[in-house]
Short mmCIF file of C-alpha atoms in Angstrom, two decimals:
data_model
loop_
_atom_site.label_atom_id
_atom_site.label_comp_id
_atom_site.label_asym_id
_atom_site.label_seq_id
_atom_site.Cartn_x
_atom_site.Cartn_y
_atom_site.Cartn_z
CA MET A 488 -21.68 48.32 -3.99
CA LYS A 489 -17.97 47.51 -3.88
CA ASN A 490 -16.96 43.94 -4.51
CA SER A 491 -15.11 43.78 -1.20
CA GLU A 492 -18.28 44.79 0.63
CA LEU A 493 -20.24 42.00 -1.03
CA GLU A 494 -17.41 39.57 -0.29
CA ASN A 495 -17.58 40.49 3.40
CA ILE A 496 -21.34 40.16 3.54
CA LEU A 497 -21.20 36.84 1.70
CA ASP A 498 -18.66 35.52 4.16
CA GLU A 499 -20.65 36.69 7.14
CA CYS A 500 -23.73 34.95 5.75
CA LEU A 501 -21.73 31.76 5.17
CA GLU A 502 -20.68 31.79 8.81
CA ARG A 503 -24.30 32.29 9.84
CA LEU A 504 -25.40 29.38 7.67
CA VAL A 505 -22.83 27.19 9.42
CA LYS A 506 -24.31 28.26 12.75
CA GLY A 507 -27.78 27.19 11.62
CA GLU A 508 -29.39 30.22 10.07
CA THR A 509 -31.38 29.72 6.89
CA VAL A 510 -30.72 31.44 3.59
CA GLU A 511 -33.95 33.40 4.07
CA GLN A 512 -32.84 34.68 7.47
CA CYS A 513 -29.54 35.84 5.99
CA LEU A 514 -31.31 37.60 3.15
CA GLN A 515 -33.56 39.42 5.62
CA ARG A 516 -30.45 40.87 7.26
CA TYR A 517 -29.29 42.34 3.95
CA PRO A 518 -32.41 43.24 1.99
CA GLU A 519 -30.51 45.58 -0.34
CA GLN A 520 -28.08 42.86 -1.35
CA ALA A 521 -30.63 40.03 -1.28
CA ALA A 522 -30.90 39.74 -5.05
CA GLN A 523 -27.15 39.30 -5.44
CA LEU A 524 -26.73 37.18 -2.36
CA GLU A 525 -29.49 34.66 -2.85
CA PRO A 526 -28.00 32.67 -5.76
CA LEU A 527 -24.58 32.72 -4.12
CA LEU A 528 -25.92 31.44 -0.81
CA GLN A 529 -27.98 28.75 -2.55
CA THR A 530 -24.84 27.63 -4.37
CA ALA A 531 -22.83 27.71 -1.17
CA GLN A 532 -25.45 25.60 0.59
CA ALA A 533 -25.36 23.05 -2.23
CA VAL A 534 -21.55 22.96 -2.09
CA ARG A 535 -21.59 22.52 1.67
CA LYS A 536 -24.09 19.68 1.43
CA ALA A 537 -22.14 17.94 -1.32
CA SER A 538 -18.91 18.29 0.67
CA ALA A 539 -20.39 16.63 3.73
CA ILE A 540 -19.11 13.20 2.80
CA LEU A 541 -18.04 10.73 5.44
CA PRO A 542 -15.27 8.17 5.40
CA ARG A 543 -16.39 4.54 5.36
CA SER A 544 -16.81 3.30 8.89
CA GLU A 545 -14.54 0.26 8.30
CA PHE A 546 -11.81 2.50 6.92
CA LYS A 547 -12.19 4.83 9.86
CA ALA A 548 -11.83 1.97 12.34
CA ARG A 549 -8.77 0.60 10.55
CA ALA A 550 -7.17 4.04 10.28
CA ARG A 551 -7.77 4.71 13.96
CA TYR A 552 -6.14 1.42 14.90
CA GLU A 553 -3.12 2.10 12.72
CA PHE A 554 -2.76 5.63 14.00
CA ARG A 555 -2.78 4.35 17.57
CA SER A 556 -0.25 1.68 16.63
CA ALA A 557 2.02 4.27 15.06
CA LEU A 558 1.77 6.44 18.18
CA GLN A 559 2.60 3.43 20.29
CA ALA A 560 5.54 2.52 18.06
CA THR A 561 6.90 6.06 18.31
CA ALA A 562 6.66 5.96 22.08
CA THR A 563 8.40 2.58 22.13
CA ARG A 564 11.16 3.81 19.86
CA ARG A 565 11.72 6.84 22.06
CA ARG A 566 12.07 4.61 25.08
CA LEU A 567 14.87 2.64 23.43
CA PRO A 568 18.00 4.56 24.29
CA LEU A 569 20.47 2.43 22.34
CA PHE A 570 22.84 4.77 20.51
CA SER A 571 20.13 7.25 19.72
CA LEU A 572 21.29 10.11 21.90
CA ARG A 573 25.00 9.56 21.70
CA PRO A 574 27.39 11.72 19.72
CA ARG A 575 28.24 10.05 16.46
CA TRP A 576 31.91 9.57 17.27
CA ALA A 577 31.03 7.99 20.59
CA MET A 578 28.76 5.68 18.68
CA ALA A 579 31.50 4.85 16.19
CA LEU A 580 33.82 3.96 19.06
CA MET A 581 31.11 1.83 20.60
CA ILE A 582 30.69 -0.14 17.37
CA ILE A 583 34.44 -0.59 17.07
CA GLY A 584 34.33 -1.86 20.66
CA ILE A 585 31.59 -4.31 19.81
CA VAL A 586 33.58 -5.59 16.85
CA LEU A 587 36.73 -5.95 18.95
CA VAL A 588 34.94 -7.74 21.76
CA ALA A 589 32.63 -9.93 19.74
CA GLY A 590 34.82 -10.29 16.70
CA GLY A 591 34.30 -9.05 13.18
CA GLY A 592 31.96 -11.96 12.62
CA THR A 593 29.30 -10.26 14.73
CA ALA A 594 29.13 -7.21 12.51
CA ALA A 595 29.26 -9.42 9.42
CA ALA A 596 26.46 -11.61 10.75
CA ALA A 597 24.48 -8.54 11.73
CA SER A 598 24.65 -7.17 8.20
CA ASN A 599 22.19 -9.84 7.07
CA SER A 600 19.97 -9.67 10.14
CA MET A 601 16.29 -8.80 9.96
CA PRO A 602 14.35 -6.52 12.33
CA ASP A 603 13.23 -9.42 14.52
CA SER A 604 16.81 -10.47 15.16
CA PRO A 605 18.80 -9.50 18.27
CA LEU A 606 21.61 -8.46 15.92
CA TYR A 607 19.48 -5.93 14.09
CA PRO A 608 20.51 -2.96 16.29
CA VAL A 609 24.13 -3.80 15.47
CA LYS A 610 23.26 -3.71 11.78
CA LEU A 611 21.67 -0.25 12.14
CA ALA A 612 24.52 1.06 14.22
CA THR A 613 27.06 -0.23 11.71
CA GLU A 614 25.18 1.52 8.94
CA GLN A 615 25.20 4.71 10.95
CA VAL A 616 28.94 4.49 11.42
CA ARG A 617 29.44 3.92 7.71
CA LEU A 618 27.38 7.01 6.96
CA THR A 619 29.29 9.02 9.51
CA LEU A 620 32.67 7.94 8.21
CA THR A 621 31.86 8.38 4.51
CA PRO A 622 33.52 11.69 3.69
CA SER A 623 31.65 13.12 0.71
CA ASP A 624 27.99 13.91 0.19
CA MET A 625 27.95 11.88 -3.02
CA GLY A 626 29.39 8.86 -1.22
CA LYS A 627 26.78 9.25 1.51
CA ALA A 628 24.05 9.54 -1.12
CA ARG A 629 25.16 6.29 -2.76
CA LEU A 630 25.21 4.59 0.61
CA CYS A 631 21.67 5.89 1.29
CA THR A 632 20.54 4.13 -1.89
CA ALA A 633 22.10 0.87 -0.76
CA LEU A 634 20.53 1.22 2.69
CA ALA A 635 17.14 1.93 1.11
CA ASP A 636 17.54 -1.38 -0.69
CA ARG A 637 18.07 -3.11 2.65
CA ARG A 638 14.99 -1.43 4.12
CA VAL A 639 12.84 -2.65 1.23
CA ALA A 640 14.02 -6.22 1.77
CA GLU A 641 13.23 -5.86 5.48
CA ILE A 642 9.76 -4.44 4.78
CA ILE A 643 8.94 -7.41 2.58
CA TYR A 644 10.29 -9.83 5.15
CA MET A 645 8.27 -8.30 8.01
CA ALA A 646 5.17 -8.00 5.82
CA ASN A 647 5.37 -11.72 5.05
CA ARG A 648 5.43 -12.32 8.78
CA GLY A 649 2.34 -10.15 9.20
CA ASP A 650 4.04 -7.56 11.41
CA ALA A 651 2.34 -4.33 10.32
CA GLU A 652 3.91 -2.31 13.11
CA GLN A 653 7.44 -3.18 12.00
CA VAL A 654 6.52 -2.61 8.35
CA ASP A 655 5.40 0.91 9.28
CA ALA A 656 8.51 1.55 11.35
CA ILE A 657 10.89 0.36 8.63
CA ALA A 658 8.95 2.24 5.96
CA GLN A 659 9.56 5.41 7.98
CA CYS A 660 13.27 4.53 8.04
CA LEU A 661 13.15 4.06 4.25
CA ASP A 662 11.50 7.46 3.93
CA GLU A 663 14.20 9.02 6.12
CA ARG A 664 16.98 7.52 4.01
CA LEU A 665 15.39 8.76 0.77
CA THR A 666 14.85 12.20 2.30
CA MET A 667 18.49 12.24 3.30
CA LEU A 668 19.45 11.22 -0.23
CA VAL A 669 17.44 14.14 -1.64
CA MET A 670 19.09 16.58 0.73
CA LEU A 671 22.56 15.28 -0.04
CA VAL A 672 22.18 15.52 -3.80
CA SER A 673 20.59 18.93 -3.39
CA ALA A 674 23.96 19.95 -1.91
CA GLU A 675 22.44 20.71 1.45
CA LYS A 676 24.43 20.01 4.57
CA VAL A 677 22.87 17.14 6.44
CA GLU A 678 23.60 16.03 9.95
CA VAL A 679 23.47 12.24 9.97
CA PRO A 680 20.44 11.48 12.08
CA ALA A 681 20.34 9.13 15.02
CA VAL A 682 20.16 5.41 14.47
CA GLU A 683 16.93 4.35 12.87
CA GLY A 684 14.38 2.82 15.17
CA ALA A 685 14.65 -0.80 16.07
CA PRO A 686 11.45 -1.52 17.92
CA ARG A 687 11.41 -4.74 19.88
CA ALA A 688 14.60 -6.12 18.41
CA LEU A 689 16.65 -5.57 21.56
CA THR A 690 14.67 -7.67 23.92
CA GLU A 691 12.85 -10.28 21.92
CA GLU A 692 14.33 -13.45 20.66
CA PRO A 693 13.14 -14.48 17.23
CA ALA A 694 10.78 -17.40 17.38
CA LEU A 695 12.52 -18.98 14.43
CA ALA A 696 15.78 -18.49 12.68
CA PRO A 697 15.09 -15.78 10.15
CA PRO A 698 14.62 -17.09 6.65
CA PRO A 699 16.80 -15.55 3.99
CA ALA A 700 15.92 -12.06 2.90
CA PRO A 701 13.38 -11.94 0.10
CA ALA A 702 14.77 -11.89 -3.37
CA LEU A 703 14.77 -8.44 -4.85
CA PRO A 704 15.76 -7.34 -8.29
CA PRO A 705 19.49 -6.70 -8.63
CA ALA A 706 20.38 -4.08 -6.07
CA PRO A 707 23.18 -1.54 -6.09
CA SER A 708 26.30 -3.12 -4.67
CA GLU A 709 27.11 -1.66 -1.28
CA GLU A 710 30.68 -2.79 -1.57
CA ALA A 711 31.07 -0.89 -4.81
CA GLN A 712 29.43 2.25 -3.62
CA GLY A 713 29.15 2.43 0.13
CA ASP A 714 32.30 3.57 1.82
CA GLY A 715 34.26 4.48 -1.20
CA ASP A 716 34.01 7.76 -2.96
CA VAL A 717 34.71 6.44 -6.39
CA TYR A 718 31.92 8.34 -8.10
CA ALA A 719 32.23 11.63 -6.31
CA GLY A 720 32.78 13.62 -9.50
CA GLY A 721 30.31 14.74 -12.14
CA ASN A 722 30.02 11.23 -13.57
CA GLY A 723 29.20 10.04 -10.07
CA ARG A 724 26.01 12.06 -10.12
CA ALA A 725 24.98 10.58 -13.48
CA GLU A 726 25.75 7.08 -12.25
CA LEU A 727 23.88 7.69 -9.03
CA ARG A 728 20.90 8.85 -11.03
CA MET A 729 20.97 5.60 -13.00
CA ILE A 730 21.05 3.58 -9.78
CA VAL A 731 18.25 5.62 -8.22
CA ALA A 732 16.17 5.31 -11.41
CA GLY A 733 16.61 1.54 -11.25
CA CYS A 734 15.58 1.45 -7.60
CA ALA A 735 12.61 3.72 -8.35
CA CYS A 736 11.28 0.99 -10.63
CA GLU A 737 12.42 -2.07 -8.73
CA HIS A 738 11.61 -1.23 -5.12
CA PRO A 739 7.94 -0.25 -5.53
CA ALA A 740 7.52 -3.21 -7.90
CA ALA A 741 8.98 -5.59 -5.31
CA LEU A 742 6.73 -4.12 -2.61
CA ARG A 743 3.67 -4.41 -4.86
CA ALA A 744 4.56 -8.02 -5.59
CA ALA A 745 4.77 -8.65 -1.85
CA LEU A 746 1.29 -7.19 -1.45
CA GLY A 747 -0.15 -10.27 -3.14
CA LYS A 748 1.50 -12.65 -0.68
CA ALA A 749 1.36 -10.71 2.59
CA PRO A 750 -1.26 -11.48 5.23
CA GLU A 751 -4.24 -9.12 5.27
CA SER A 752 -3.09 -7.58 8.55
CA ALA A 753 0.10 -6.27 6.94
CA LYS A 754 -1.40 -5.01 3.69
CA PRO A 755 -2.38 -1.48 4.78
CA ALA A 756 1.12 -0.89 6.15
CA LEU A 757 2.60 -2.34 2.98
CA ARG A 758 0.47 0.03 0.88
CA ARG A 759 1.81 2.95 2.89
CA ALA A 760 5.33 1.68 2.32
CA ILE A 761 4.66 1.55 -1.43
CA TYR A 762 3.35 5.08 -1.30
CA LEU A 763 6.41 6.30 0.60
CA SER A 764 8.84 4.53 -1.73
CA VAL A 765 7.20 5.89 -4.88
CA ALA A 766 7.07 9.42 -3.47
CA GLY A 767 10.60 9.19 -2.08
CA TYR A 768 12.18 8.05 -5.32
CA GLU A 769 10.30 10.65 -7.31
CA ARG A 770 11.70 13.34 -5.04
CA ALA A 771 15.16 11.83 -5.36
CA LEU A 772 15.02 11.70 -9.16
CA ALA A 773 13.71 15.26 -9.31
CA ALA A 774 16.59 16.40 -7.10
CA LEU A 775 19.09 14.59 -9.32
CA ASP A 776 17.71 16.09 -12.55
CA MET B 562 -12.26 18.65 22.30
CA GLN B 563 -10.21 20.17 25.10
CA ASP B 564 -8.45 23.47 24.62
CA GLU B 565 -6.50 22.84 21.42
CA GLU B 566 -3.33 24.59 22.50
CA SER B 567 -3.12 22.44 25.59
CA LEU B 568 -3.75 19.28 23.55
CA VAL B 569 -1.04 20.20 21.09
CA ARG B 570 1.40 20.94 23.90
CA ARG B 571 0.69 17.50 25.38
CA ALA B 572 0.89 15.83 21.97
CA LYS B 573 4.34 17.35 21.48
CA GLN B 574 5.33 15.60 24.70
CA ARG B 575 4.11 12.35 23.11
CA ASP B 576 0.94 12.22 25.17
CA GLN B 577 -0.92 9.61 23.15
CA GLU B 578 -4.35 10.51 24.48
CA ALA B 579 -3.93 14.16 23.56
CA PHE B 580 -2.78 13.28 20.05
CA ALA B 581 -5.68 10.87 19.70
CA GLN B 582 -8.12 13.65 20.59
CA LEU B 583 -6.63 15.90 17.94
CA TYR B 584 -6.86 13.02 15.48
CA GLU B 585 -10.55 12.46 16.22
CA GLY B 586 -11.25 16.17 15.90
CA TYR B 587 -9.69 16.51 12.48
CA PHE B 588 -9.91 13.12 10.80
CA ASP B 589 -13.23 13.63 8.96
CA LYS B 590 -12.32 17.13 7.88
CA ILE B 591 -8.97 16.09 6.48
CA TYR B 592 -10.59 13.16 4.68
CA ARG B 593 -13.27 15.41 3.12
CA TYR B 594 -10.65 17.92 2.05
CA VAL B 595 -8.45 15.25 0.46
CA ALA B 596 -11.39 13.46 -1.19
CA LEU B 597 -12.69 16.65 -2.73
CA ARG B 598 -9.24 17.65 -3.95
CA ILE B 599 -8.29 14.35 -5.58
CA GLY B 600 -11.57 12.56 -6.34
CA ASP B 601 -10.24 9.08 -5.63
CA ARG B 602 -11.65 7.08 -2.74
CA MET B 603 -8.80 4.65 -2.14
CA GLU B 604 -6.16 7.30 -2.51
CA ALA B 605 -8.08 9.70 -0.28
CA GLU B 606 -8.09 7.05 2.44
CA ASP B 607 -4.38 6.32 2.07
CA ILE B 608 -3.46 9.99 1.93
CA THR B 609 -5.59 10.83 4.97
CA GLN B 610 -3.82 8.12 6.94
CA GLN B 611 -0.47 9.34 5.73
CA VAL B 612 -1.27 12.90 6.80
CA PHE B 613 -1.69 11.79 10.39
CA LEU B 614 1.35 9.51 10.31
CA ASN B 615 3.38 12.47 9.04
CA ALA B 616 1.88 14.59 11.79
CA ILE B 617 3.17 12.10 14.38
CA LYS B 618 6.63 12.42 12.88
CA ALA B 619 6.55 16.20 12.67
CA ILE B 620 4.64 17.23 15.78
CA SER B 621 7.81 17.95 17.73
CA SER B 622 8.64 20.67 15.21
CA PHE B 623 5.30 22.44 15.57
CA ARG B 624 5.53 25.86 17.25
CA TRP B 625 2.75 28.21 18.31
CA ARG B 626 3.68 31.30 16.32
CA GLY B 627 0.27 32.64 15.55
CA ILE B 628 -0.36 29.73 13.19
CA PRO B 629 -3.14 27.46 14.41
CA PHE B 630 -2.65 23.73 14.60
CA SER B 631 -5.39 23.26 12.00
CA ALA B 632 -3.40 25.34 9.52
CA TRP B 633 -0.31 23.22 10.18
CA LEU B 634 -2.23 19.97 9.75
CA PHE B 635 -4.00 21.08 6.57
CA ARG B 636 -0.65 22.23 5.21
CA ILE B 637 0.58 18.65 5.60
CA ALA B 638 -2.57 17.45 3.83
CA HIS B 639 -2.08 20.03 1.08
CA ASN B 640 1.49 18.86 0.53
CA GLN B 641 0.36 15.24 0.38
CA VAL B 642 -2.31 16.16 -2.16
CA VAL B 643 0.19 18.08 -4.28
CA ASP B 644 2.60 15.12 -4.16
CA TYR B 645 -0.21 12.82 -5.23
CA LEU B 646 -1.42 15.07 -8.05
CA ARG B 647 2.11 15.25 -9.44
CA ARG B 648 2.14 11.49 -9.79
CA LYS B 649 -1.46 11.11 -10.83
CA ALA B 650 -0.91 11.32 -14.56
CA LYS B 651 0.94 8.01 -14.45
CA ARG B 652 -2.09 5.95 -13.45
CA PRO B 653 -5.85 6.16 -13.90
CA ALA B 654 -7.91 7.40 -10.97
CA ILE B 655 -10.81 5.52 -9.42
CA PRO B 656 -13.72 7.91 -9.89
CA LEU B 657 -15.68 9.20 -6.95
CA ASP B 658 -18.51 6.82 -6.23
CA GLU B 659 -21.15 6.03 -3.69
CA SER B 660 -18.60 4.51 -1.36
CA LEU B 661 -17.50 8.04 -0.54
CA VAL B 662 -20.70 8.32 1.43
CA ALA B 663 -21.01 6.49 4.72
CA SER B 664 -22.75 3.20 4.14
CA ASP B 665 -25.11 3.65 7.07
CA HIS B 666 -26.82 6.67 5.51
CA ASP B 667 -30.30 6.88 4.14
CA PRO B 668 -30.29 5.49 0.55
CA GLN B 669 -32.25 8.42 -0.87
CA LEU B 670 -29.85 10.87 0.70
CA ILE B 671 -26.95 8.88 -0.70
CA ALA B 672 -28.43 9.07 -4.18
CA GLY B 673 -28.81 12.82 -3.86
CA GLN B 674 -25.32 13.30 -2.45
CA LYS B 675 -23.74 11.08 -5.06
CA LEU B 676 -24.95 13.34 -7.80
CA ASP B 677 -23.80 16.42 -5.94
CA ILE B 678 -20.39 15.00 -5.13
CA GLU B 679 -19.73 14.05 -8.71
CA ARG B 680 -20.89 17.38 -9.99
CA LEU B 681 -18.99 19.27 -7.34
CA HIS B 682 -15.77 17.38 -8.01
CA SER B 683 -16.14 17.99 -11.70
CA ALA B 684 -17.08 21.63 -11.16
CA THR B 685 -14.17 22.39 -8.85
CA GLY B 686 -11.89 21.03 -11.54
CA LYS B 687 -12.86 24.05 -13.62
CA LEU B 688 -11.83 26.55 -10.94
CA THR B 689 -8.39 28.09 -10.67
CA PRO B 690 -6.08 26.21 -8.29
CA ALA B 691 -6.41 28.95 -5.66
CA GLN B 692 -10.22 29.00 -5.92
CA ARG B 693 -10.32 25.21 -5.67
CA GLU B 694 -8.13 25.29 -2.58
CA VAL B 695 -10.34 27.89 -0.90
CA ILE B 696 -13.51 25.89 -1.62
CA SER B 697 -11.91 22.65 -0.41
CA LEU B 698 -10.61 24.20 2.80
CA ARG B 699 -13.72 26.25 3.57
CA PHE B 700 -16.42 23.73 2.73
CA ALA B 701 -14.81 20.30 3.03
CA GLY B 702 -12.26 21.23 5.71
CA GLU B 703 -14.75 23.54 7.46
CA LEU B 704 -12.05 26.09 8.19
CA SER B 705 -12.55 29.76 8.87
CA ILE B 706 -11.38 32.50 6.54
CA ALA B 707 -8.54 33.28 8.94
CA GLN B 708 -7.39 29.67 8.95
CA VAL B 709 -7.56 29.40 5.16
CA ALA B 710 -5.60 32.64 4.86
CA SER B 711 -2.97 31.25 7.20
CA ILE B 712 -2.61 28.03 5.23
CA MET B 713 -2.47 29.75 1.86
CA GLY B 714 -0.27 32.60 2.96
CA LYS B 715 -2.80 35.16 1.75
CA SER B 716 -4.69 38.01 3.41
CA GLU B 717 -8.22 37.38 4.64
CA GLY B 718 -9.47 39.88 2.08
CA ALA B 719 -7.81 37.93 -0.72
CA VAL B 720 -9.35 34.68 0.51
CA LYS B 721 -12.81 36.28 0.69
CA ALA B 722 -12.37 37.50 -2.87
CA LEU B 723 -11.34 34.00 -4.01
CA GLN B 724 -14.28 32.50 -2.16
CA HIS B 725 -16.68 34.92 -3.82
CA SER B 726 -15.32 34.37 -7.33
CA ALA B 727 -15.25 30.60 -6.79
CA ILE B 728 -18.90 30.50 -5.71
CA VAL B 729 -19.88 32.64 -8.70
CA ALA B 730 -18.01 30.25 -11.00
CA LEU B 731 -19.52 27.19 -9.33
CA ARG B 732 -22.99 28.66 -9.63
CA LYS B 733 -22.55 28.89 -13.38
CA THR B 734 -21.22 25.35 -13.59
CA LEU B 735 -23.65 23.72 -11.22
CA SER B 736 -26.61 25.82 -12.42
CA VAL B 737 -28.02 26.06 -8.93
CA ALA B 738 -31.10 28.22 -8.94
#
């Protein structure tokens, strides 16, 4: 008998086993192949039984809750129209307008704001404008690194406040920035995406004045690397790699350190943020190599 | 589960209930697939969660082009597993243990499964990557040959051949009579 014939019969029997037939019933259908089939079907049954593991019920409940929360957060973010659907130049003009009306101090104050601050959308929009106006891919990539540093500080801040939903949302923003970094250094053309999500920040007043951002290991200086294109040449790539390598060590380490202090409710989201940061920086370093 | 195509269409429109139904339909299968592939309980939980969070992000890009939703979802899981395995060498894994089995199961059954799970995980480690993927998708993910072929980008005949050779190899390793 041809191998392919046996393979077809084996597969048909496997499907029948799934539907509830016994090994013996399958063998009766193929008496000529029974001797070859029997050990294979017995093995397949053992494999199927061993594979039938179930997730822990407490994990399943927690995962379901977090999935629902993430769905809810996505829906909320989509309902927030601020800047997200506007052309980037229109958005740049809007930010310039904000600065002119409210004074440069607003944008400066916003640069240190945290996601529970009313100024946080201004911070995100300002970042978006900086990305848009940065001319070279290498300059954009360096700015992405600096913005990733901000996101990590924000994740730690929101984790300390026990806000798992915001930790998840900002971790997604971190992931997007690192993905953008990878694409930029891979010399792919990237359209600067819409402003990162700012769930809740528009409408809710912070209960307390935000404490200072958590201390992180020395971060890449935005002033030195953000708007300027100082390192756009070949050395720029090597320098960027050094910065990214530093962040690849420091950011996950800072997030892991925060895990020890964060409330239980924020820990699963913080673990996902750690996972995303580790994976994101590994991709970035691989792209830079 | 309702008609899957209709659920996916609604999920793409951010219908939370539709997405939740898809989640419930696939959660256990994705978890089993991930757990069998990586053999680490905590990581399998985290990765399973991440698969569905990534699915939320990417659902708008899903298109019905002859590729079933299950194939798309398991492709996300596969990519997550590959990402994880690339990093795995840097830290020790937590071995598969009895906590992989639901705690509300019969203790004798748990004891029997524990042995099988450990042996199966160890045995699949001796298969080729393609054989291991077929076994994980077919038996842990409970996917059809057509779905596995779609995920792996192979013909159904090639998947059947891999399935056959994998079972033969597992039989030798597991010494199942």
